Short mmCIF file of C-alpha atoms and ligand atoms in Angstrom, two decimals:
data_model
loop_
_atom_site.label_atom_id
_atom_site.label_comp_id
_atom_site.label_asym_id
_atom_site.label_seq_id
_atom_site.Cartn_x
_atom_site.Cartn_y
_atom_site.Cartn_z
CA UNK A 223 -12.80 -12.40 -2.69
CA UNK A 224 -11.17 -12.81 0.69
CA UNK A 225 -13.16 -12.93 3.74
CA UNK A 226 -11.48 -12.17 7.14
CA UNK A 227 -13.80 -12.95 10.62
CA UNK A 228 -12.10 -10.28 12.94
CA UNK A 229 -11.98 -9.25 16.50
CA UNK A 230 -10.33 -6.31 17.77
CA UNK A 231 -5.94 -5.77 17.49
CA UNK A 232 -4.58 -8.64 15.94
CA UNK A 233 -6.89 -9.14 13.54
CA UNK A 234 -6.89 -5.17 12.63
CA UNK A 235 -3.38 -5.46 11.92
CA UNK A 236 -3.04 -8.57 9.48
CA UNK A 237 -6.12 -7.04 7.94
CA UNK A 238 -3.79 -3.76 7.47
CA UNK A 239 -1.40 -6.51 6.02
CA UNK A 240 -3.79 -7.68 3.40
CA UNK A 241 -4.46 -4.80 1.88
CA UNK A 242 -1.06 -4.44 1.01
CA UNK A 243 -1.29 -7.49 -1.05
CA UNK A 244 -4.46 -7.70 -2.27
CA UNK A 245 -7.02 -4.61 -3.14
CA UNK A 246 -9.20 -3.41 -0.39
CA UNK A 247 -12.65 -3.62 -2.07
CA UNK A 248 -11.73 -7.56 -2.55
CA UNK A 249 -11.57 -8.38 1.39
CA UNK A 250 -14.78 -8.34 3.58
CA UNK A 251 -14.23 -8.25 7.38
CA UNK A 252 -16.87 -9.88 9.41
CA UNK A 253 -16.25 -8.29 13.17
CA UNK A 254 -17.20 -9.35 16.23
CA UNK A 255 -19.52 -7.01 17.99
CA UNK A 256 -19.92 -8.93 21.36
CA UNK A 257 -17.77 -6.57 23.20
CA UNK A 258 -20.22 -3.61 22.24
CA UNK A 259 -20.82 -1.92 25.42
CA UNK A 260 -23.48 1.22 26.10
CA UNK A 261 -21.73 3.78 28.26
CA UNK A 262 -22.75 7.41 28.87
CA UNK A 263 -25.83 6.91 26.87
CA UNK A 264 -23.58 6.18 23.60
CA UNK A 265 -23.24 2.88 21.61
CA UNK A 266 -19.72 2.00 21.61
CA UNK A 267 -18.91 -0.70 19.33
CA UNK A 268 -14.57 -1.23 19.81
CA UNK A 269 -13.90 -4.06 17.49
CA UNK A 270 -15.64 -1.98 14.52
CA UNK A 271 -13.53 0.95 15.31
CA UNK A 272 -10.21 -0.81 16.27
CA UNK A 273 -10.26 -2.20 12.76
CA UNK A 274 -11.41 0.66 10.88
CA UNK A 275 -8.83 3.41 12.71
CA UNK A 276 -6.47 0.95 11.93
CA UNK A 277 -7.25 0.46 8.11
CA UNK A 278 -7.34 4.36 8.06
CA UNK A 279 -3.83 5.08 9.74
CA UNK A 280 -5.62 6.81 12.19
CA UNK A 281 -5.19 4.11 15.20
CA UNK A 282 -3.18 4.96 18.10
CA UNK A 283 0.19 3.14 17.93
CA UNK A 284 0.57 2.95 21.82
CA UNK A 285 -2.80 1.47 22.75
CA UNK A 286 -3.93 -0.69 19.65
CA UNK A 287 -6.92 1.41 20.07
CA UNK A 288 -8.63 4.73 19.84
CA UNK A 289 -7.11 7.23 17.85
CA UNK A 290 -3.73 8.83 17.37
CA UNK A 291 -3.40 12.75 18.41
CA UNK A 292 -6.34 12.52 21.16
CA UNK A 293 -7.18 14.82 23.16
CA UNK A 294 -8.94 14.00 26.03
CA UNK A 295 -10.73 17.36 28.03
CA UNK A 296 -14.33 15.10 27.93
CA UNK A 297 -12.85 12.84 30.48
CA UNK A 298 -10.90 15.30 32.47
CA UNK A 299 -14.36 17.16 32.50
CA UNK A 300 -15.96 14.16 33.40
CA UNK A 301 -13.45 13.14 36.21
CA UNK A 302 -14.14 16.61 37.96
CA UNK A 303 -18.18 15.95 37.84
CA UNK A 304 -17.47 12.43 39.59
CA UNK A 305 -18.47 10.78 35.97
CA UNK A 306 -17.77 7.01 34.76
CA UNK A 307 -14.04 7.53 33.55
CA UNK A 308 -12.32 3.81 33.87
CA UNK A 309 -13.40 3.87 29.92
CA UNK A 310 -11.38 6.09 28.24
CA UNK A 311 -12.88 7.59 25.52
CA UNK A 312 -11.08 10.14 23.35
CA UNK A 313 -12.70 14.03 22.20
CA UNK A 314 -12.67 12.46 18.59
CA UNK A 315 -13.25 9.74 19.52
CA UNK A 316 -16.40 10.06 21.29
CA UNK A 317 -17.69 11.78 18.14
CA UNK A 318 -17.56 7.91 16.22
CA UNK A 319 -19.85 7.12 18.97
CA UNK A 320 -21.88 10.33 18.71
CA UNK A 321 -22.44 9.79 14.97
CA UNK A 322 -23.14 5.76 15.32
CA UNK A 323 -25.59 6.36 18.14
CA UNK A 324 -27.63 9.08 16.81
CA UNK A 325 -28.09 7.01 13.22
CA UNK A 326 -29.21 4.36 15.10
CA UNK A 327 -31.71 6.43 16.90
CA UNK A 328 -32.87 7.19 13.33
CA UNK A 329 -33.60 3.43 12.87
CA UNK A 330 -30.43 2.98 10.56
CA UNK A 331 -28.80 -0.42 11.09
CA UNK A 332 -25.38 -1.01 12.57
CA UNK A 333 -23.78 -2.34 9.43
CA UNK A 334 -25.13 0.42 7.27
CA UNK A 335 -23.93 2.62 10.09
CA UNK A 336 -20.14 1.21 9.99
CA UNK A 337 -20.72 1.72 6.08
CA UNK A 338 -21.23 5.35 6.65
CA UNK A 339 -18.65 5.72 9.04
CA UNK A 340 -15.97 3.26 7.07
CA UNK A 341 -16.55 5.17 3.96
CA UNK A 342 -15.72 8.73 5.74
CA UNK A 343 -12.88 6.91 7.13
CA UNK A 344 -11.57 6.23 3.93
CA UNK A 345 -11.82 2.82 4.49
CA UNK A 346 -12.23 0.35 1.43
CA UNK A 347 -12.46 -3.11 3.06
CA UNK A 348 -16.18 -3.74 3.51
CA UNK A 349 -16.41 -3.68 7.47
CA UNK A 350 -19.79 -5.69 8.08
CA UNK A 351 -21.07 -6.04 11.57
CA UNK A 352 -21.23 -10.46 12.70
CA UNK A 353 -24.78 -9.11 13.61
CA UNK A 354 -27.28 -5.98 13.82
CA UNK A 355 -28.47 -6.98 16.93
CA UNK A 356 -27.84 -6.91 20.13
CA UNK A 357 -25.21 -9.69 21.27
CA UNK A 358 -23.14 -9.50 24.29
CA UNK A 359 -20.64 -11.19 25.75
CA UNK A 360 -20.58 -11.81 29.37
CA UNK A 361 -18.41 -13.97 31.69
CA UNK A 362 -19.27 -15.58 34.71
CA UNK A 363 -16.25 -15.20 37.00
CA UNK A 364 -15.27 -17.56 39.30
CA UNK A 365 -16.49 -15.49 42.45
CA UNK A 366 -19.91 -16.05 40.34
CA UNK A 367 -20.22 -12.48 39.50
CA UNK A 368 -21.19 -11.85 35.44
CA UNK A 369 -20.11 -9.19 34.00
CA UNK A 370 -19.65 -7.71 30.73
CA UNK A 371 -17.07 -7.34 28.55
CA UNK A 372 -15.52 -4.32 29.11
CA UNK A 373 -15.84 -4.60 32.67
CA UNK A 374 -13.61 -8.01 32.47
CA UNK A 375 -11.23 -6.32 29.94
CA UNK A 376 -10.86 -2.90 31.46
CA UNK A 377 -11.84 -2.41 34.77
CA UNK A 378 -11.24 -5.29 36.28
CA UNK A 379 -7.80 -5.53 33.22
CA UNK A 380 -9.15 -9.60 32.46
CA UNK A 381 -6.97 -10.09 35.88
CA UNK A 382 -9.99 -12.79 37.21
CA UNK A 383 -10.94 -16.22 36.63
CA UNK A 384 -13.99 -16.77 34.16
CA UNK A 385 -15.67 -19.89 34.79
CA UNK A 386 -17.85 -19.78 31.93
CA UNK A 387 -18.47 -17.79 28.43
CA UNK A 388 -21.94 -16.70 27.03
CA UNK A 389 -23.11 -14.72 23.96
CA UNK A 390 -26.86 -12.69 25.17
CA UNK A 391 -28.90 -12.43 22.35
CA UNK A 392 -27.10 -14.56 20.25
CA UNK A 393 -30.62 -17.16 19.95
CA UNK A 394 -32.38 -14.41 18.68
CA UNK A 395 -30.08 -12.46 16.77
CA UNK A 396 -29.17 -12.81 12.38
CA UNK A 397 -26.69 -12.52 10.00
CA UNK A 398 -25.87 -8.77 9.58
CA UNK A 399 -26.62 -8.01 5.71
CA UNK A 400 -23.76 -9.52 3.31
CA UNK A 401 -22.45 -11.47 6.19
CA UNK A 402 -23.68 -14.89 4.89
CA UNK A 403 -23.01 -14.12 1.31
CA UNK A 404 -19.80 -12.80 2.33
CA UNK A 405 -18.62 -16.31 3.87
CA UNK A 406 -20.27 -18.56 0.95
CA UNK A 407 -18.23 -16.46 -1.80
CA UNK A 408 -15.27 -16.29 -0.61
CA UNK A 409 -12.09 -17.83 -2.50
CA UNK A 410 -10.52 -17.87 1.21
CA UNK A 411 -11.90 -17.22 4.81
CA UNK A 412 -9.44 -15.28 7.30
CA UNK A 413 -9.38 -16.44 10.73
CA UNK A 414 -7.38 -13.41 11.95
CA UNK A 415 -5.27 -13.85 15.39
CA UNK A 416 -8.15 -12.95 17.65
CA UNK A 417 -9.21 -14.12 21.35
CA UNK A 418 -10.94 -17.33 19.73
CA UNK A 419 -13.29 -17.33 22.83
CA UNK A 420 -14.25 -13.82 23.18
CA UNK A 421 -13.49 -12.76 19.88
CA UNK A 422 -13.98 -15.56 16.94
CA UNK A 423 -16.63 -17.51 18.90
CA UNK A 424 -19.66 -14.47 19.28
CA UNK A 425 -19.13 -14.62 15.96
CA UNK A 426 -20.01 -18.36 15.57
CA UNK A 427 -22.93 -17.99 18.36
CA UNK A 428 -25.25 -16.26 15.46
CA UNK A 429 -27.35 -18.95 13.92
CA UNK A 430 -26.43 -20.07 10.74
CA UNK A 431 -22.82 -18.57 10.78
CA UNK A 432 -21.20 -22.08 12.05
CA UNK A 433 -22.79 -23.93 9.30
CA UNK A 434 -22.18 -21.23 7.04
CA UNK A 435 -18.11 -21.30 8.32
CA UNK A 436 -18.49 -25.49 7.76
CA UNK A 437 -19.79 -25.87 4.72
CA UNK A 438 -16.19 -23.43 3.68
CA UNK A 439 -13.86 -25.63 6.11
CA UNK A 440 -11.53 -26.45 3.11
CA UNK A 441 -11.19 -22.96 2.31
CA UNK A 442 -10.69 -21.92 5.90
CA UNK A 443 -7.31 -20.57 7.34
CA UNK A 444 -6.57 -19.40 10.70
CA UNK A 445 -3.30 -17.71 11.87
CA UNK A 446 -3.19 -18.85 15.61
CA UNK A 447 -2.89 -15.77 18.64
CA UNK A 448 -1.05 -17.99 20.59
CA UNK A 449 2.79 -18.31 20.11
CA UNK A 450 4.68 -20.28 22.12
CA UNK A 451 2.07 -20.84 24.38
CA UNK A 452 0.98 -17.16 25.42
CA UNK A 453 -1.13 -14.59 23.77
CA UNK A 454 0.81 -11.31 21.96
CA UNK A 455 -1.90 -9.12 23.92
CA UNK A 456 -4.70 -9.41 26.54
CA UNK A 457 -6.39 -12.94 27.83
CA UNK A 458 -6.58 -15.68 25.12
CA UNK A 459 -4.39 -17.70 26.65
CA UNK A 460 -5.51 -17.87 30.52
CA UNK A 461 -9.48 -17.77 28.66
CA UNK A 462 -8.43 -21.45 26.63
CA UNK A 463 -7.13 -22.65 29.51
CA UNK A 464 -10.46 -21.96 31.79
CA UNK A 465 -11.79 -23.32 28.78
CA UNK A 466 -10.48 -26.96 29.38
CA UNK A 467 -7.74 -26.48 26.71
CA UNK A 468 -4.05 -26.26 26.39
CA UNK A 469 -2.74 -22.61 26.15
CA UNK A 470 -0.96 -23.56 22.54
CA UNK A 471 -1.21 -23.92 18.88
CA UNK A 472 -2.88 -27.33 19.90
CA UNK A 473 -5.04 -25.82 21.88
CA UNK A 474 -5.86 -23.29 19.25
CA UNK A 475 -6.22 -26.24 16.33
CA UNK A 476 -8.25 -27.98 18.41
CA UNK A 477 -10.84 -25.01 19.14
CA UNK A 478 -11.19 -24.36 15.56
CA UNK A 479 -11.11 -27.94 14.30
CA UNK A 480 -14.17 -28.73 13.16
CA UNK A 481 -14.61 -25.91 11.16
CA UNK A 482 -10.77 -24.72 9.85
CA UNK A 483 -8.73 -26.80 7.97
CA UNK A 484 -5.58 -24.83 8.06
CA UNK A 485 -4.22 -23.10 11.07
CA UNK A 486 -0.77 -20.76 10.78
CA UNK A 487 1.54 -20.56 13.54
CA UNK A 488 4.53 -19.28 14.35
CA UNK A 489 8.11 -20.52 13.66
CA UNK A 490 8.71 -20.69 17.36
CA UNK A 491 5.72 -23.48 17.17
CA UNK A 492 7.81 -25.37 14.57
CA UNK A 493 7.92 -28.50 16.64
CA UNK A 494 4.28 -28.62 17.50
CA UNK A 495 3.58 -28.66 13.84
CA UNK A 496 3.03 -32.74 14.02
CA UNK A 497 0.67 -32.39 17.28
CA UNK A 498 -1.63 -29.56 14.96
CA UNK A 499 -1.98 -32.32 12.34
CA UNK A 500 -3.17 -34.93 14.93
CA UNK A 501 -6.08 -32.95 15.68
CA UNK A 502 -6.98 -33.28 12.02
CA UNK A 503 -5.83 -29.61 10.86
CA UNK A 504 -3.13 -28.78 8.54
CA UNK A 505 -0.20 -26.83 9.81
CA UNK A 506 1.79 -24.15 8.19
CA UNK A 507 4.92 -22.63 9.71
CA UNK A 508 5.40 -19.07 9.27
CA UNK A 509 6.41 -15.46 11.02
CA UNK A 510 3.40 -14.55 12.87
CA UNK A 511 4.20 -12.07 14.74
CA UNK A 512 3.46 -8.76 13.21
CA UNK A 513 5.63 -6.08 14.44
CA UNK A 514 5.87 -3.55 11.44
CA UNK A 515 3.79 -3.47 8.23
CA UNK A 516 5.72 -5.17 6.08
CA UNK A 517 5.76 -8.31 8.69
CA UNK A 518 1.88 -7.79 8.28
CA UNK A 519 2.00 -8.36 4.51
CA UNK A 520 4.12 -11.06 4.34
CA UNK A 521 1.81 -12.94 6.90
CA UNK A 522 -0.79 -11.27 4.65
CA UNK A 523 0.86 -13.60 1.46
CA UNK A 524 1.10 -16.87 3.61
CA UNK A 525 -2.45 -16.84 4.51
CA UNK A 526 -3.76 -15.59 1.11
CA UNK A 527 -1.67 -18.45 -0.35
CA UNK A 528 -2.61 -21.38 2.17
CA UNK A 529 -5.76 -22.66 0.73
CA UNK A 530 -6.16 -23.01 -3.01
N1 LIG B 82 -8.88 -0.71 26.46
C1 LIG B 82 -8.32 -0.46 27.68
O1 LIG B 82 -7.51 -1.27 28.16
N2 LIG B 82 -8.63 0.67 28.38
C2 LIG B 82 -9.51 1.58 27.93
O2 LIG B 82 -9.78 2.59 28.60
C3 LIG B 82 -10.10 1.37 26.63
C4 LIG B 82 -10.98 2.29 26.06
C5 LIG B 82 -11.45 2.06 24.75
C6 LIG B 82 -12.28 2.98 24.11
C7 LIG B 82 -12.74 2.75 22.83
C8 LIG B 82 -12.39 1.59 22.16
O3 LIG B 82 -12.82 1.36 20.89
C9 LIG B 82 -11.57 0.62 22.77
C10 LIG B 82 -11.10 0.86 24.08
N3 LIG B 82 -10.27 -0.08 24.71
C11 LIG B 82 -9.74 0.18 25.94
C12 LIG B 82 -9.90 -1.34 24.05
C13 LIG B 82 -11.04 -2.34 24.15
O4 LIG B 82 -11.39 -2.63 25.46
C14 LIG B 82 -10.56 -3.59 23.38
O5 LIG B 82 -9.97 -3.16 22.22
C15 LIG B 82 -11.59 -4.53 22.83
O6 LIG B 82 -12.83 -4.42 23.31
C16 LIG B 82 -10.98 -5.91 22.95
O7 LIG B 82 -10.42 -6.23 21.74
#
């Protein structure tokens, strides 16, 4: 039983990797719902959906997000009323969020919700929600303005200073159902290449789940985002760095220390390898960088193959 903790692109497409090696019903992806937002009334939940779309073949290949073939007359309607349009949100799209928002109206949970939706997907990785409750993240900028996630990512494209990090509702919120099980099972935990401060650590911010993650350090690998010092996609890097640490796989090792044994990185980290071992975490060399499917499931092999 493999268990992956996920955020949104990167950890979508080693996930797509792994089921090329090992069979889908075998991996369980805890994802990251802080960068849930509530827009036009609808519950959007983009990590859930950037994974699943992606499992499904359905993603689009330009963004990393939302789905291929879109069409897109809702927001061109929604432009000409004067409507909130700096989220794009596809025709089919916006019926995920349709679906997800009215089940919850019903009272129906968000993981059995992403169960529903998975399964019509054709999904068969078990996509469980970190949490069923609300958790948010939201960044205190420099100026001092807090926003939300989206906000930071999209409308103002993460091109500001964040001061400082928080998780709303994390004190109060629980394990989504199977998440807990999910991480004391497993033969291996997954730390996929996600934003470890937006992505990997709402994740850690629901009680329990950091214990949970500690008591499994020695079967714990991570497969770092940053490669030679910058992030494939969006902020990870400048985020460590207003973080206090180093924009690197040292960085990276040192953020997950306590809690991952074994952190991946990229051949063009070779030399670093040495410095990832000081901070107490074994370092494996490998391609990271997934730029095709079968780059995805050799990474997929390494990772499956790191811890015993
Ligand atoms: N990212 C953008 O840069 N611009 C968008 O307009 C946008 C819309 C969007 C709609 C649905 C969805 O699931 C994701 C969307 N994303 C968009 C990506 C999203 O902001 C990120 O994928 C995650 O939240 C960060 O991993």
């Amino acid at each position: 039983m493999i268990t992956a903790l996920a955020g949104g692109v990167g950890a979508a497409r080693l996930l797509r990797g792994m089921v090329d090696v090992v069979a889908p019903n075998d991996i369980t992806a805890i994802i990251n719902v802080g960068d849930d937002t509530d827009l036009h009334g609808l519950h959007i939940s983009p990590d859930l959906d950037t994974v699943m779309y992606t499992l499904a073949g359905a993603i689009n290949p330009e963004t990393g997000w939302g789905l291929a073939g879109e069409t897109w007359g809702v927001m061109e309607a929604l432009r000409t009323l004067g409507g909130v349009t700096w989220f794009n949100l596809g025709d089919k799209d916006l019926a995920t969020h349709c679906y997800r928002t009215q089940r919850l109206s019903e009272g129906a949970g968000l993981g059995v919700v992403t169960g529903e939706l998975a399964a019509s997907f054709g999904v068969g990785v078990h996509l469980v929600p970190v949490t069923d409750d609300p958790l948010r993240t939201r960044l205190l900028l420099e100026g001092g303005d807090e926003v939300g996630f989206q906000e930071y990512f999209v409308k103002l494209r993460h091109d500001v200073a964040v001061r400082q990090v928080r998780f709303a509702g994390s004190e109060a919120a629980r394990p989504g159902p199977g998440v807990l099980e999910a991480i004391d099972t497993a033969d291996v935990v997954v730390v996929c290449p996600s934003n470890p401060v937006v992505s990997i650590d709402p994740l850690l911010a629901v009680p329990g789940i950091r214990d949970a993650l500690a008591r499994r350090r020695d079967h714990t690998v991570a497969v770092s985002p940053i490669v030679a010092g910058a992030a494939l996609k969006g902020p990870a890097d400048r985020l460590l760095v207003e973080m206090g640490f180093e924009s690197s796989v040292v960085g990276v090792a040192r953020w997950y220390a306590s809690w991952v044994s074994t952190l991946i990185v990229d051949e063009s980290d070779a030399d670093l390898a040495s410095a990832v071992e000081a901070e107490g975490v074994r370092c494996i060399v490998a391609p990271t960088i997934m730029s095709d499917p079968d780059r995805s499931a050799a990474l997929a092999r390494v990772v499956l193959g790191a811890v015993g």
